[in-house]
Amino acid sequence: MADLWLQFVLTIDATIRVATPLMLCAMAGLFSERSGIIDISLEGKMLLAAFAAASVAALTGSPWLALAGGILISLLFSLVHGFACITHKGNQVISGLAINILASGLTVTIGIAIFAQGGQTPFLSSDQRFSSITLPFAQAAGSIPIIGTIYKEILSGHNLLVWLAFVAVGLTSLIVFRTSFGLRLRAVGEKPEAVDSAGISVVAMRYQAVMIAGILCGIAGAYLSVAHGAGFVREMTAGKGYIALAAMIFGNWRPLPAMMACLMFGFLDALAARLQGVSLPMIGEVPTDLILVLPYVLTVVLLAGFIGKSTPPLAIGTPYIKER
Amino acid sequence: MNNAILPRWIDIFLLPIINLLAALCVAGIIIALIGENPFTALVVMLKGAFVYHGGLGYTLYYTTNFIFTGLAVAVAFHAMLFNIGGEGQAMMGGLGVGLVALAIDPFLPPVLVVLLGICAAAALGGLWGVIPGWLQARRGSHIVITTIMFNFIASSVMVWLLAGMLMNPGQMSPETRSFAEGVGLAQIHVIAGWLGIEISRSPLNLSFPIALIVSVGVWWLIWRTRLGYIIRATGHSEKAAIYAGHDPARIIMIAMAISGALAGLMALNEILGVQGRVILNFTSGYGFTGIAVALMGRNHPVGILFASLLFGALYQGGAELDFEFQSITREMVLMIQGLIILFSGALAYMFNPAVERIYLRLTKQGQADG
């Protein structure tokens, strides 16, 4: 029984680690899509940021500079997305797709040019990364049943960026629903002409939104390569950007539900990892592939309106053309 | 966008070429930044794609994949649907071929197995297209998101089956057993050999002529049949289609079924033409490249043919870069592909105003002179 409890606690701990980049990317997508810009390039921006962060960490040794580098490159590509979708009114899905494909090619090409290690960056030592933060008395608390284990295994031992992800969710919720910026942001995604007639620039609002998305994807990418992992490997985002997008849709474009969806998808991932090759009584060998596919299936089912109703921002995907 | 000012030839030929050149310029700058000579790289690519022994065969072999996936995207585009699920639909097509071949190849003659396999590829690919179509038409889900999800679902299904019940016993890699002798599409160099003509070995196979025939078929369907007309009408204006007595939901599903079936046919080239068994990840991104192909080809089969050839050359030339340069790999092709999608897709109209201005100035001058 005690063993099962520990297994469960460890799975929850893994869930948080897996869900961190999802939460950051989901909030990124939320800002962008709430302003009316579809963002399927979360994946690509995160990949580019992971690469840039690992490269900077390997070259300078500073995780903070690495984080800045990751944010910067992701921000740059969010501006490319904005330039195509806002300034030139291009197709938002095509632009996002282009960035994703470009990211796959660019990271490996430049990686080989700089480090000549087949597209990877050198292995990062612990002082080049964000190290895990052990909360006070965690070791001592571990001996207390239940609460102590939760404190030691789940709350303690995460790196700074994990905490930052939760802060990002809180801030997003606050900004989107409690500030005038948030009101304008939501309005610009629902009825841009109304915002325009109130004398606020639709273009400026949308650029701000995609830039915030860029910053958040940058943090997510840096988390993957210099906090959770120790260096960049090709395609290391492995579809996490799309899962985050699915989670945001699952959360109906709302921060807290989106966070819950990220945690749920993260839990499925952690569970699949733990059950790999395990035989359970009654079920037999657990089909982990089928657990991993659940986020996608659930999102399809949700979008089809079989569980609840999804209400995307009204003006999503349509460029704003100011009437003269 | 309005192109009332510009004549058709500028819109169809000049602007895509300008966009392509812009993409290649950026790619060239990146190649220069990583310390290689972009012009040498270009020459190596062109030689690798067309001149070297067997290069052309490989180029046309890649071209075949892109014709299928490009046509798939284009048919959906005509109904104003963005099918980015070509990758998953092609995987399911491969699964269709595999299931048929594995089930009946001990009993039936190879020709029949191949024919049934082709039908199964189209059917399963079509199924993987029609479900998102149905979800969009009847349940209002966004087709872009659903097709993305269906790519991942298809990929998981393939892993699950190929590493599970379809896995070749006694082998560790996730793939099926080889199909029976003769179950496959003959390679062109083999056919040429029968006729006494010697051409260099390449994976180019009968899928290529099939792709050409399918292109003609798609052209016929879209521009010469009633159904094609209705598909285009629905794409232009759903209201007009309803007014004319058509059910847009039905048209969306039909268009997605055709689109998925076309993507599914890509499996002919890879599974029947080359592998002779089902392997994991045989689609290697060709479904996504189809989007670039359709964009460049302006959703017209002739344009798609040329765009497919361009991407075929890019892939084969990219493989050549791998051999010739220390610091350039196949991923360079992916980068160029991303740039092409960006410039000829998302930024397609960036150069329009400038071209319009130059064109107007030139024509005005012509009128003043004359």
XYZ file of C-alpha atoms in Angstrom:
694
model
C 0.000 0.000 0.000
C 2.775 2.415 1.014
C 4.577 1.502 -2.164
C 1.515 2.241 -4.278
C 1.156 5.589 -2.546
C 4.768 6.469 -3.313
C 4.264 5.409 -6.946
C 1.271 7.695 -7.149
C 3.119 10.628 -5.603
C 6.038 10.143 -7.973
C 3.651 10.071 -10.939
C 2.129 13.367 -9.820
C 5.623 14.797 -9.485
C 6.413 13.698 -13.057
C 3.090 15.139 -14.186
C 4.138 18.596 -13.045
C 7.464 18.302 -14.851
C 5.788 17.234 -18.090
C 2.986 19.788 -17.786
C 5.281 22.796 -17.271
C 6.107 23.472 -20.956
C 2.514 22.634 -21.853
C 1.181 25.265 -19.458
C 3.579 27.929 -20.722
C 2.728 27.168 -24.353
C -0.977 26.944 -23.658
C -0.883 30.425 -22.116
C 1.095 31.609 -25.158
C -1.550 30.204 -27.463
C -4.255 31.715 -25.312
C -2.895 35.259 -25.645
C -2.455 34.877 -29.386
C -5.796 33.251 -30.086
C -7.727 35.549 -27.753
C -6.488 38.375 -29.983
C -7.737 36.537 -33.066
C -4.461 35.073 -34.326
C -4.347 31.276 -34.676
C -1.000 30.031 -33.458
C -0.005 26.529 -34.496
C 3.629 27.632 -34.385
C 3.892 27.108 -30.605
C 5.768 23.922 -31.454
C 8.288 25.606 -33.738
C 8.912 28.581 -31.472
C 9.465 26.288 -28.501
C 11.896 24.165 -30.546
C 13.846 27.223 -31.678
C 13.948 28.547 -28.115
C 15.112 25.194 -26.753
C 17.930 25.203 -29.282
C 18.906 28.829 -28.695
C 18.846 28.409 -24.916
C 20.986 25.269 -24.988
C 23.436 26.923 -27.381
C 23.768 30.030 -25.228
C 24.156 27.907 -22.096
C 26.861 25.822 -23.754
C 28.732 28.893 -25.007
C 28.404 31.187 -21.973
C 27.649 28.823 -19.122
C 24.872 31.008 -17.782
C 21.328 29.637 -17.530
C 19.972 33.167 -17.250
C 21.549 34.258 -20.517
C 20.252 30.996 -21.971
C 16.732 31.864 -20.899
C 17.125 35.321 -22.441
C 18.439 33.802 -25.664
C 15.530 31.402 -25.879
C 13.006 34.154 -25.292
C 14.693 36.404 -27.840
C 14.637 33.892 -30.688
C 11.068 32.862 -29.964
C 10.065 36.521 -29.844
C 11.760 37.081 -33.203
C 9.740 34.320 -34.823
C 6.521 35.494 -33.197
C 7.231 38.789 -34.959
C 7.644 36.912 -38.244
C 4.251 35.329 -37.574
C 2.816 38.745 -36.811
C 4.402 40.287 -39.893
C 2.822 37.631 -42.104
C -0.588 37.450 -40.406
C -1.166 40.984 -39.172
C 0.786 43.266 -41.492
C 0.351 41.219 -44.667
C -2.931 39.540 -43.716
C -1.534 36.167 -44.715
C -3.091 32.849 -43.822
C -2.386 32.236 -40.125
C -2.289 28.454 -40.362
C 0.146 28.520 -43.276
C 2.398 30.989 -41.487
C 2.425 28.819 -38.359
C 3.146 25.712 -40.370
C 6.002 27.461 -42.169
C 7.566 28.427 -38.835
C 7.263 24.859 -37.534
C 8.961 23.366 -40.591
C 11.553 26.133 -40.647
C 12.297 25.460 -36.974
C 12.909 21.758 -37.591
C 15.378 22.572 -40.365
C 17.031 25.615 -38.856
C 17.817 24.142 -35.425
C 19.631 21.123 -36.849
C 21.379 23.073 -39.627
C 22.746 25.742 -37.292
C 23.404 23.183 -34.577
C 25.700 21.246 -36.883
C 27.396 24.454 -38.033
C 28.197 25.541 -34.451
C 28.763 22.324 -32.518
C 29.288 19.648 -35.217
C 27.518 17.022 -33.086
C 24.841 15.904 -35.524
C 22.421 18.657 -34.567
C 22.735 18.279 -30.801
C 24.259 20.759 -28.418
C 26.918 19.669 -25.905
C 25.748 18.123 -22.657
C 25.176 20.843 -20.068
C 26.606 20.499 -16.585
C 24.413 21.295 -13.597
C 25.802 24.824 -13.074
C 24.875 25.694 -16.682
C 21.256 24.791 -15.988
C 18.412 25.832 -13.745
C 18.887 23.522 -10.804
C 16.093 22.097 -8.738
C 15.101 24.009 -5.640
C 14.839 21.935 -2.498
C 12.336 23.537 -0.186
C 13.331 24.000 3.475
C 13.116 20.901 5.713
C 12.086 18.757 2.705
C 14.403 15.937 3.773
C 13.159 15.965 7.338
C 9.513 16.281 6.296
C 9.840 13.193 4.128
C 9.445 10.964 7.176
C 6.000 12.373 8.002
C 3.380 10.172 6.340
C 1.218 11.572 3.514
C 1.667 15.325 4.008
C 5.412 14.954 4.365
C 5.702 12.813 1.257
C 3.620 15.273 -0.706
C 5.816 18.132 0.474
C 9.072 16.333 -0.233
C 8.245 14.618 -3.513
C 5.661 16.847 -5.190
C 6.309 20.398 -3.993
C 10.035 20.320 -3.376
C 12.717 19.684 -5.952
C 11.376 21.627 -8.907
C 13.401 24.204 -10.770
C 12.507 27.857 -10.982
C 10.805 27.629 -14.374
C 8.250 25.142 -13.055
C 7.126 27.699 -10.527
C 7.236 30.352 -13.219
C 4.773 28.315 -15.310
C 2.226 28.356 -12.487
C 2.828 32.080 -11.998
C 2.278 32.561 -15.734
C -1.122 30.879 -15.508
C -2.154 33.124 -12.601
C -0.894 36.233 -14.340
C -2.603 35.287 -17.601
C -5.876 34.820 -15.791
C -5.440 38.189 -14.083
C -4.381 40.073 -17.203
C -6.977 38.601 -19.532
C -9.972 38.978 -17.230
C -9.086 41.749 -14.769
C -7.243 44.466 -16.703
C -8.246 46.893 -19.417
C -5.522 45.416 -21.609
C -7.213 42.049 -21.221
C -10.585 43.499 -22.073
C -9.175 45.013 -25.246
C -7.375 41.782 -26.040
C -10.569 39.770 -25.799
C -12.504 42.388 -27.733
C -9.977 42.401 -30.534
C -10.446 38.663 -30.917
C -14.226 38.886 -30.854
C -15.091 42.088 -32.666
C -12.037 43.976 -33.899
C -14.115 46.674 -35.588
C -15.570 47.644 -32.200
C -12.084 48.041 -30.734
C -11.024 50.004 -33.778
C -13.948 52.398 -33.494
C -13.028 52.955 -29.843
C -9.755 54.386 -31.133
C -7.520 51.468 -30.201
C -5.220 50.026 -32.831
C -6.144 46.453 -33.733
C -2.727 45.964 -35.287
C -0.887 47.095 -32.139
C -3.059 44.909 -29.890
C -2.479 41.843 -32.016
C 1.263 42.457 -32.232
C 1.417 42.736 -28.446
C -0.495 39.482 -28.127
C 1.770 37.497 -30.466
C 4.833 38.968 -28.746
C 3.613 37.814 -25.328
C 3.048 34.414 -26.922
C 6.618 34.508 -28.198
C 8.023 35.245 -24.741
C 6.052 32.421 -23.118
C 7.072 29.893 -25.804
C 10.651 31.040 -25.266
C 10.467 30.190 -21.560
C 8.911 26.821 -22.412
C 11.727 26.038 -24.843
C 14.402 27.068 -22.352
C 12.731 24.825 -19.756
C 13.081 21.835 -22.062
C 16.780 22.254 -22.815
C 18.358 24.003 -19.816
C 16.092 23.107 -16.891
C 14.299 19.801 -17.443
C 16.831 18.467 -19.924
C 20.556 19.031 -20.207
C 21.031 20.174 -23.772
C 19.219 20.239 -27.079
C 18.411 17.156 -29.120
C 16.766 17.381 -32.534
C 12.956 17.490 -32.513
C 13.023 17.550 -28.717
C 9.619 19.249 -28.502
C 8.102 16.114 -30.096
C 4.596 17.489 -30.564
C 4.338 19.193 -27.145
C 3.369 22.454 -28.850
C 0.413 20.750 -30.477
C -0.599 19.087 -27.190
C -0.492 22.531 -25.560
C -2.681 23.874 -28.351
C -5.082 21.004 -27.764
C -5.048 21.710 -24.024
C -5.847 25.359 -24.629
C -8.785 24.400 -26.831
C -9.773 21.812 -24.227
C -9.756 24.589 -21.643
C -12.065 26.564 -23.903
C -9.561 29.434 -24.308
C -9.571 30.042 -20.513
C -6.383 30.028 -18.404
C -7.374 27.885 -15.416
C -9.265 25.191 -17.338
C -6.398 25.167 -19.867
C -3.973 24.601 -16.985
C -6.101 21.724 -15.735
C -6.088 20.238 -19.247
C -2.286 20.563 -19.357
C -2.019 18.780 -16.017
C -4.396 16.075 -17.227
C -2.448 15.558 -20.469
C 0.772 15.663 -18.459
C -0.622 13.029 -16.101
C -1.489 10.742 -19.023
C 2.065 11.131 -20.283
C 3.588 10.434 -16.863
C 1.262 7.483 -16.352
C 2.188 5.985 -19.720
C 5.877 6.333 -18.874
C 5.358 4.607 -15.513
C 3.209 1.814 -16.934
C 5.582 1.034 -19.804
C 5.935 -2.732 -19.923
C 3.941 -3.230 -16.722
C 1.398 -6.022 -16.585
C -1.693 -5.250 -14.553
C -4.075 -7.863 -13.196
C -7.266 -8.140 -15.310
C -5.942 -5.917 -18.129
C -2.635 -7.566 -18.892
C 0.100 -5.551 -20.571
C -0.888 -1.892 -20.573
C -1.170 -0.470 -24.100
C 0.829 2.697 -23.358
C 0.596 3.873 -26.983
C -3.135 4.143 -26.530
C -2.760 6.182 -23.324
C -0.460 8.600 -25.147
C -2.983 9.139 -27.921
C -5.761 10.062 -25.484
C -5.066 13.853 -25.464
C -5.615 13.995 -29.217
C -8.697 11.789 -29.161
C -10.218 13.714 -26.254
C -9.626 17.021 -28.030
C -11.332 15.747 -31.176
C -14.275 14.490 -29.127
C -14.501 17.790 -27.258
C -14.297 19.880 -30.421
C -17.067 17.796 -31.917
C -19.268 18.996 -29.093
C -19.730 15.612 -27.450
C -18.442 16.906 -24.110
C -19.470 20.472 -23.425
C -19.370 23.174 -26.027
C -16.256 24.893 -27.281
C -16.485 28.573 -28.068
C -13.452 29.943 -29.868
C -12.964 33.703 -30.183
C -15.333 34.955 -32.878
C -12.822 36.723 -35.108
C -10.174 34.007 -34.920
C -8.321 33.376 -38.150
C -9.641 36.409 -39.986
C -7.287 39.277 -40.737
C -8.686 42.687 -39.871
C -9.187 44.940 -42.841
C -9.837 48.501 -41.829
C -12.578 50.096 -43.867
C -11.783 53.384 -45.428
C -6.991 39.497 -53.069
C -7.730 41.607 -56.061
C -5.515 41.156 -59.024
C -7.604 43.226 -61.346
C -4.638 45.416 -62.249
C -2.194 42.683 -63.081
C -2.511 40.446 -66.130
C -2.859 36.714 -65.503
C 0.661 35.752 -66.510
C 2.165 37.959 -63.820
C -0.167 36.504 -61.201
C 0.411 32.897 -62.230
C 4.079 32.875 -63.220
C 5.962 35.971 -62.149
C 4.730 36.357 -58.558
C 5.322 32.704 -57.580
C 8.810 32.955 -59.069
C 9.521 36.165 -57.159
C 8.316 34.500 -53.952
C 10.464 31.452 -54.639
C 13.500 33.630 -55.287
C 12.903 35.526 -52.045
C 12.828 32.223 -50.150
C 15.988 31.014 -51.895
C 17.715 34.345 -51.140
C 17.073 33.959 -47.417
C 18.205 30.327 -47.601
C 21.345 31.477 -49.426
C 22.091 34.031 -46.726
C 21.753 31.359 -44.036
C 24.050 29.024 -45.985
C 26.587 31.843 -46.286
C 26.289 32.529 -42.541
C 27.177 28.953 -41.650
C 30.262 29.322 -43.779
C 29.446 27.596 -47.060
C 29.122 29.049 -50.534
C 25.436 29.198 -51.484
C 26.165 29.184 -55.216
C 28.328 26.076 -54.996
C 25.535 24.498 -52.952
C 22.995 25.384 -55.631
C 25.145 23.880 -58.381
C 25.646 20.688 -56.353
C 21.901 20.446 -55.777
C 21.060 20.912 -59.449
C 23.681 18.399 -60.543
C 22.534 15.949 -57.900
C 18.920 16.309 -58.924
C 19.271 16.138 -62.693
C 22.756 15.387 -63.950
C 24.434 12.716 -61.815
C 23.878 9.037 -62.491
C 20.380 8.071 -61.341
C 19.724 11.571 -60.011
C 16.786 12.233 -62.282
C 15.199 8.910 -61.327
C 15.382 9.796 -57.649
C 14.067 13.289 -58.331
C 11.033 11.888 -60.139
C 10.555 9.320 -57.376
C 10.257 12.108 -54.783
C 8.141 14.095 -57.255
C 5.616 11.234 -57.281
C 5.007 11.597 -53.531
C 4.504 15.331 -53.826
C 2.076 15.035 -56.750
C -0.213 12.868 -54.628
C -0.030 14.935 -51.447
C -0.124 18.230 -53.380
C -3.273 17.195 -55.265
C -4.806 16.132 -51.945
C -4.311 19.575 -50.423
C -5.490 21.290 -53.617
C -8.806 19.422 -53.875
C -9.635 20.380 -50.284
C -8.529 23.954 -50.954
C -11.031 24.222 -53.795
C -13.764 23.616 -51.236
C -12.043 26.199 -48.970
C -10.935 23.472 -46.589
C -7.444 23.394 -45.176
C -6.479 19.744 -44.991
C -3.199 19.529 -43.116
C -3.847 15.890 -42.361
C -2.142 14.551 -45.489
C 0.539 12.976 -43.372
C -1.914 10.889 -41.366
C -4.037 10.072 -44.418
C -0.947 8.799 -46.240
C -0.043 6.637 -43.222
C -3.505 5.135 -43.227
C -3.182 4.566 -46.985
C -0.036 2.599 -46.290
C -1.854 0.643 -43.625
C -4.616 -0.119 -46.139
C -2.147 -1.515 -48.668
C -0.452 -3.496 -45.940
C -3.602 -5.020 -44.488
C -4.803 -6.164 -47.920
C -1.450 -7.539 -48.979
C -0.798 -9.351 -45.701
C -4.277 -10.851 -45.710
C -4.528 -12.152 -49.262
C -1.106 -12.336 -50.868
C -0.670 -16.078 -50.196
C -3.890 -16.873 -52.069
C -4.381 -14.475 -54.956
C -2.244 -13.572 -57.970
C 0.021 -10.533 -57.337
C -1.715 -8.311 -59.906
C -5.033 -8.694 -58.121
C -3.414 -8.067 -54.719
C -1.848 -4.864 -56.034
C -5.131 -3.633 -57.502
C -7.014 -4.342 -54.291
C -4.167 -2.743 -52.326
C -4.474 0.453 -54.351
C -8.205 0.555 -53.644
C -7.567 -0.043 -49.942
C -4.999 2.779 -49.833
C -7.513 5.200 -51.320
C -10.297 3.895 -49.075
C -8.426 4.149 -45.774
C -6.861 7.496 -46.707
C -10.312 8.705 -47.709
C -11.756 7.491 -44.422
C -9.083 9.428 -42.511
C -10.110 12.508 -44.511
C -13.849 12.091 -44.348
C -14.024 11.857 -40.549
C -12.554 15.358 -40.026
C -14.774 16.436 -42.937
C -17.819 15.054 -41.182
C -16.768 16.648 -37.879
C -16.427 20.009 -39.625
C -19.614 19.729 -41.638
C -21.965 18.265 -39.058
C -20.375 19.045 -35.687
C -18.684 22.361 -36.424
C -15.160 21.421 -35.327
C -12.336 23.308 -36.943
C -10.863 21.146 -39.701
C -7.313 22.408 -39.176
C -7.246 21.335 -35.542
C -9.008 18.030 -36.220
C -6.649 17.086 -39.046
C -3.627 17.929 -36.850
C -5.030 15.650 -34.155
C -5.750 12.945 -36.733
C -2.102 13.020 -37.834
C -1.051 12.196 -34.298
C -3.760 9.580 -33.904
C -2.726 7.909 -37.183
C 0.882 7.915 -36.080
C -0.030 6.246 -32.770
C -2.176 3.662 -34.519
C 0.756 2.809 -36.787
C 3.165 2.445 -33.871
C 0.662 0.331 -31.977
C -0.020 -1.997 -34.925
C 3.487 -2.233 -36.367
C 5.100 -2.832 -32.993
C 2.253 -5.128 -32.030
C 0.001 -7.439 -33.965
C 1.388 -6.641 -37.436
C 5.039 -6.909 -36.445
C 7.066 -9.469 -38.322
C 7.678 -12.305 -35.859
C 11.289 -12.799 -34.954
C 12.243 -9.245 -35.785
C 12.886 -6.316 -33.509
C 12.105 -3.357 -35.800
C 8.496 -2.150 -36.035
C 7.579 -3.334 -39.521
C 5.470 -6.012 -41.197
C 6.767 -9.045 -43.032
C 7.661 -8.521 -46.705
C 4.835 -8.946 -49.179
C 4.834 -12.024 -51.416
C 7.065 -12.128 -54.484
C 5.661 -9.922 -57.248
C 3.336 -7.895 -55.039
C 4.482 -4.392 -55.837
C 4.743 -1.801 -58.565
C 7.619 -2.479 -60.921
C 10.518 -0.044 -60.926
C 11.129 1.854 -64.120
C 14.715 0.698 -64.601
C 13.475 -2.908 -64.421
C 10.782 -2.246 -67.016
C 13.312 -0.501 -69.245
C 15.531 -3.546 -68.850
C 12.750 -5.778 -70.199
C 12.587 -3.533 -73.243
C 16.322 -3.768 -73.669
C 17.000 -0.190 -72.618
C 19.644 0.374 -69.969
C 18.919 3.157 -67.453
C 20.485 3.671 -64.069
C 18.914 2.169 -60.956
C 16.535 4.334 -58.979
C 13.443 3.783 -56.864
C 11.293 5.395 -59.571
C 8.395 3.021 -60.207
C 4.999 2.693 -61.880
C 3.498 5.026 -59.247
C 4.888 7.930 -61.266
C 2.753 7.308 -64.389
C -0.165 6.553 -62.054
C 0.395 9.949 -60.406
C 0.332 11.629 -63.822
C -2.916 9.888 -64.729
C -4.410 10.856 -61.361
C -3.381 14.492 -62.018
C -5.326 14.474 -65.278
C -8.208 12.893 -63.401
C -8.183 15.627 -60.766
C -8.054 18.316 -63.454
C -11.037 16.656 -65.145
C -12.895 16.349 -61.860
C -12.387 19.940 -60.739
C -12.858 21.764 -64.039
C -14.897 19.466 -66.241
C -17.447 17.741 -64.034
C -20.588 18.798 -62.248
C -19.200 17.672 -58.898
C -16.030 19.690 -59.416
C -18.089 22.738 -60.243
C -20.157 22.311 -57.099
C -17.007 21.843 -54.998
C -15.569 25.082 -56.354
C -18.886 26.872 -55.953
C -19.117 25.766 -52.322
C -15.585 26.996 -51.775
C -16.337 30.391 -53.271
C -19.621 30.958 -51.544
C -21.426 28.557 -49.297
C -24.579 30.666 -49.545
C -24.582 30.491 -53.326
C -24.194 26.722 -53.139
C -27.159 26.456 -50.766
C -29.184 28.717 -53.033
C -28.345 26.469 -55.967
C -29.765 23.576 -53.979
C -26.597 21.877 -52.767
C -25.891 20.723 -49.265
C -22.493 22.235 -48.317
C -22.023 19.650 -45.549
C -22.250 16.848 -48.103
C -19.831 18.615 -50.452
C -17.348 19.174 -47.612
C -17.407 15.460 -46.811
C -17.025 14.450 -50.463
C -14.137 16.877 -50.979
C -12.382 15.607 -47.850
C -12.929 11.996 -48.891
C -11.310 12.666 -52.274
C -8.534 14.658 -50.642
C -7.807 11.899 -48.134
C -7.905 9.236 -50.840
C -5.337 11.166 -52.912
C -3.035 11.477 -49.903
C -3.555 7.774 -49.200
C -2.343 6.944 -52.721
C 1.060 8.297 -51.762
C 1.544 4.898 -50.121
C 1.712 3.294 -53.590
C 5.056 4.916 -54.236
C 6.626 4.153 -50.868
C 5.019 0.864 -49.844
C 4.253 -0.897 -53.160
C 6.961 0.773 -55.209
C 9.947 0.667 -52.870
C 9.565 -1.075 -49.515
C 7.404 -4.090 -50.291
C 6.275 -4.067 -46.638
C 4.826 -1.504 -44.252
C 7.388 0.379 -42.200
C 7.044 3.105 -39.594
C 7.302 6.767 -40.629
C 7.406 6.048 -44.354
C 5.569 9.342 -44.910
C 8.547 11.350 -43.551
C 6.815 14.715 -43.841
C 5.724 14.375 -47.487
C 2.156 15.127 -46.408
C 3.220 18.522 -45.065
C 5.298 19.229 -48.158
C 2.087 18.718 -50.130
C 0.838 21.963 -48.636
C 3.829 23.846 -50.028
C 3.349 22.116 -53.372
C -0.321 23.081 -53.582
C 0.448 26.666 -52.574
C 3.169 27.063 -55.181
C 1.134 25.285 -57.825
C -1.863 27.539 -57.153
C -4.031 24.440 -56.654
C -3.919 23.599 -60.350
C -2.680 20.141 -61.443
C -0.237 21.636 -63.953
C 1.167 23.989 -61.331
C 1.310 21.118 -58.852
C 3.281 19.033 -61.348
C 5.916 21.740 -61.668
C 5.968 22.444 -57.932
C 6.329 18.698 -57.243
C 9.259 18.558 -59.612
C 10.815 21.529 -57.807
C 10.446 19.840 -54.427
C 11.554 16.505 -55.855
C 14.723 18.197 -57.091
C 15.108 19.921 -53.730
C 14.912 16.604 -51.857
C 17.230 14.726 -54.175
C 19.604 17.689 -54.439
C 19.501 17.966 -50.665
C 20.614 14.350 -50.355
C 23.540 15.227 -52.610
C 24.449 18.176 -50.362
C 24.725 15.667 -47.536
C 27.549 13.889 -49.372
C 29.389 16.920 -50.647
C 29.448 19.235 -47.664
C 30.605 18.703 -44.114
C 28.199 21.107 -42.508
C 25.092 20.747 -44.662
C 22.594 17.961 -44.083
C 19.147 16.976 -45.278
C 17.626 19.317 -42.714
C 18.764 22.153 -44.946
C 15.988 21.059 -47.308
C 13.481 21.294 -44.482
C 14.653 24.829 -43.815
C 14.292 25.829 -47.477
C 10.863 24.197 -47.520
C 9.783 26.236 -44.500
C 10.999 29.415 -46.180
C 9.122 28.570 -49.383
C 5.895 27.981 -47.441
C 6.429 31.265 -45.618
C 7.084 33.328 -48.723
C 4.762 31.710 -51.238
C 2.063 30.931 -48.691
C 1.776 33.287 -45.753
C 3.505 36.215 -47.448
C 2.112 35.410 -50.908
C 0.930 38.925 -51.557
C 3.811 40.828 -50.011
C 5.328 41.705 -53.371
C 2.003 42.431 -55.069
C 1.884 46.197 -54.462
C 5.477 46.657 -55.638
C 4.928 44.564 -58.758
C 1.704 46.432 -59.456
C 3.484 49.776 -59.203
C 6.291 48.699 -61.525
C 3.824 47.184 -63.974
C 1.688 50.326 -64.036
C 4.718 52.530 -64.575
C 5.948 50.335 -67.425
C 2.579 50.113 -69.159
C 1.945 53.840 -68.776
C 5.322 54.529 -70.306
C 4.431 52.148 -73.140
C 1.186 54.010 -73.745
C 2.920 57.398 -73.613
C 5.539 56.252 -76.088
C 2.959 54.729 -78.401
